[in-house]
Amino acid sequence: MIGYWESENIYFSNDELGEKNKIIYIKENGQDSEDSNSEFNWEKSSKMKLKLEWMNNSLTPNPKKN
């Protein structure tokens, strides 16, 4: 069986993973495989991290265009 997953997280300046005057956007997705005994055979994932700024009523750069 192959499973797919995806997550998106946003961290602001005062969050534990935040940075001063930045908004941190992290998107991660992947897939994994289990055999009939629910043991993992393999996992593949990718992660994207952007440091964003709020300018002119929008995020720069636009995280949905990356």
Coordinates of N, CA and C in Angstrom, one line a residue:
M1 N 0.8 -1.2 0.0 CA 0.0 0.0 0.0 C 0.9 1.2 0.0
I2 N 0.5 2.2 -0.8 CA 1.3 3.5 -0.8 C 0.4 4.6 -0.3
G3 N 0.9 5.4 0.6 CA 0.2 6.5 1.2 C 0.9 7.8 0.8
Y4 N 0.0 8.9 0.6 CA 0.5 10.2 0.2 C 0.1 11.2 1.3
W5 N 0.9 12.2 1.6 CA 0.6 13.2 2.6 C 1.2 14.5 2.1
E6 N 0.6 15.6 2.7 CA 1.1 17.0 2.4 C 0.8 17.8 3.6
S7 N 1.6 18.8 3.9 CA 1.4 19.7 5.0 C 1.9 21.1 4.6
E8 N 1.2 22.1 5.2 CA 1.7 23.5 5.0 C 1.6 24.2 6.4
N9 N 2.7 24.9 6.7 CA 2.7 25.6 8.0 C 3.2 27.0 7.8
I10 N 2.7 27.9 8.6 CA 3.1 29.3 8.6 C 3.6 29.7 10.0
Y11 N 4.7 30.3 10.1 CA 5.3 30.8 11.4 C 5.5 32.3 11.3
F12 N 5.0 33.0 12.3 CA 5.1 34.4 12.4 C 6.3 34.8 13.4
S13 N 6.6 36.1 13.4 CA 7.8 36.5 14.1 C 7.9 36.1 15.6
N14 N 6.7 36.0 16.2 CA 6.7 35.7 17.7 C 6.6 34.2 17.9
D15 N 6.5 33.4 16.9 CA 6.4 31.9 17.0 C 7.8 31.3 17.3
E16 N 7.9 30.1 17.8 CA 9.2 29.5 18.2 C 10.1 29.4 16.9
L17 N 9.5 29.1 15.8 CA 10.3 28.9 14.6 C 10.4 30.2 13.7
G18 N 9.8 31.3 14.3 CA 9.7 32.5 13.5 C 11.0 33.3 13.5
E19 N 11.0 34.3 12.6 CA 12.2 35.2 12.5 C 11.7 36.6 12.5
K20 N 12.5 37.5 13.0 CA 12.1 38.9 13.1 C 11.7 39.5 11.7
N21 N 10.6 40.1 11.6 CA 10.1 40.8 10.4 C 9.9 39.9 9.2
K22 N 9.7 38.6 9.5 CA 9.5 37.6 8.4 C 8.4 36.7 8.7
I23 N 7.8 36.1 7.7 CA 6.8 35.1 7.8 C 7.4 33.8 7.2
I24 N 7.5 32.8 7.9 CA 8.1 31.5 7.4 C 7.0 30.6 6.9
Y25 N 7.1 30.2 5.7 CA 6.2 29.2 5.1 C 6.9 27.9 4.7
I26 N 6.4 26.8 5.3 CA 7.0 25.5 5.0 C 6.0 24.6 4.4
K27 N 6.3 24.0 3.3 CA 5.4 23.1 2.6 C 6.2 21.8 2.5
E28 N 5.6 20.7 2.9 CA 6.2 19.4 2.8 C 5.2 18.4 2.3
N29 N 5.7 17.5 1.4 CA 4.8 16.4 0.9 C 5.7 15.2 0.6
G30 N 5.0 14.1 0.6 CA 5.7 12.8 0.4 C 4.8 11.6 0.2
Q31 N 5.4 10.5 0.2 CA 4.7 9.2 0.1 C 5.5 8.2 0.8
D32 N 4.8 7.1 1.2 CA 5.5 6.0 1.8 C 4.8 4.7 1.5
S33 N 5.4 3.6 1.7 CA 4.9 2.3 1.4 C 4.9 1.4 2.6
E34 N 3.8 0.6 2.8 CA 3.7 -0.3 3.9 C 3.4 -1.7 3.2
D35 N 3.9 -2.7 3.9 CA 3.6 -4.1 3.5 C 2.4 -4.6 4.2
S36 N 2.0 -5.8 4.0 CA 0.7 -6.3 4.7 C 0.8 -6.4 6.2
N37 N 2.0 -6.3 6.8 CA 2.2 -6.3 8.2 C 2.4 -4.9 8.8
S38 N 2.0 -3.9 8.0 CA 2.1 -2.5 8.4 C 3.5 -2.0 8.7
E39 N 4.5 -2.6 8.1 CA 5.9 -2.2 8.3 C 6.3 -1.3 7.1
F40 N 7.0 -0.2 7.4 CA 7.4 0.7 6.3 C 8.5 0.1 5.5
N41 N 8.3 0.1 4.1 CA 9.4 -0.3 3.2 C 10.2 0.8 2.7
W42 N 9.6 2.0 2.5 CA 10.4 3.1 2.0 C 9.5 4.4 2.2
E43 N 10.2 5.5 2.2 CA 9.6 6.8 2.3 C 10.3 7.8 1.4
K44 N 9.6 8.7 0.8 CA 10.2 9.8 -0.1 C 9.4 11.1 0.3
S45 N 10.2 12.1 0.5 CA 9.5 13.4 0.8 C 10.3 14.6 0.3
S46 N 9.7 15.7 0.2 CA 10.3 17.0 -0.2 C 9.8 18.1 0.6
K47 N 10.7 19.1 0.9 CA 10.3 20.2 1.8 C 10.7 21.5 1.1
M48 N 9.8 22.5 1.2 CA 10.1 23.8 0.6 C 9.9 24.8 1.8
K49 N 10.9 25.7 2.0 CA 10.9 26.7 3.0 C 11.1 28.1 2.4
L50 N 10.1 29.0 2.6 CA 10.2 30.4 2.1 C 10.2 31.4 3.2
K51 N 11.0 32.4 3.1 CA 11.0 33.5 4.0 C 10.2 34.6 3.3
L52 N 9.1 35.0 3.9 CA 8.2 35.9 3.2 C 8.1 37.2 4.0
E53 N 7.6 38.3 3.3 CA 7.4 39.6 3.9 C 6.0 40.0 3.5
W54 N 5.3 40.8 4.3 CA 4.0 41.3 4.0 C 4.3 42.7 3.4
M55 N 4.0 42.9 2.1 CA 4.2 44.2 1.4 C 3.0 44.4 0.5
N56 N 2.5 45.7 0.6 CA 1.4 46.1 -0.3 C 0.2 45.1 -0.2
N57 N -0.2 44.7 1.0 CA -1.3 43.8 1.2 C -1.2 42.5 0.6
S58 N 0.0 42.0 0.4 CA 0.2 40.6 -0.1 C 1.6 40.1 0.4
L59 N 1.7 38.7 0.4 CA 2.9 38.1 0.7 C 3.9 38.2 -0.5
T60 N 5.2 38.5 -0.1 CA 6.2 38.5 -1.2 C 7.4 37.7 -0.7
P61 N 7.8 36.7 -1.5 CA 7.2 36.3 -2.8 C 6.0 35.5 -2.5
N62 N 5.1 35.3 -3.5 CA 3.9 34.6 -3.4 C 4.2 33.1 -3.2
P63 N 3.8 32.5 -2.1 CA 4.2 31.1 -1.9 C 3.5 30.1 -2.8
K64 N 2.4 30.5 -3.4 CA 1.7 29.6 -4.3 C 2.3 29.6 -5.7
K65 N 3.2 30.5 -6.0 CA 3.8 30.5 -7.3 C 5.2 29.8 -7.3
N66 N 5.6 29.3 -6.1 CA 6.9 28.7 -6.0 C 6.8 27.2 -6.0

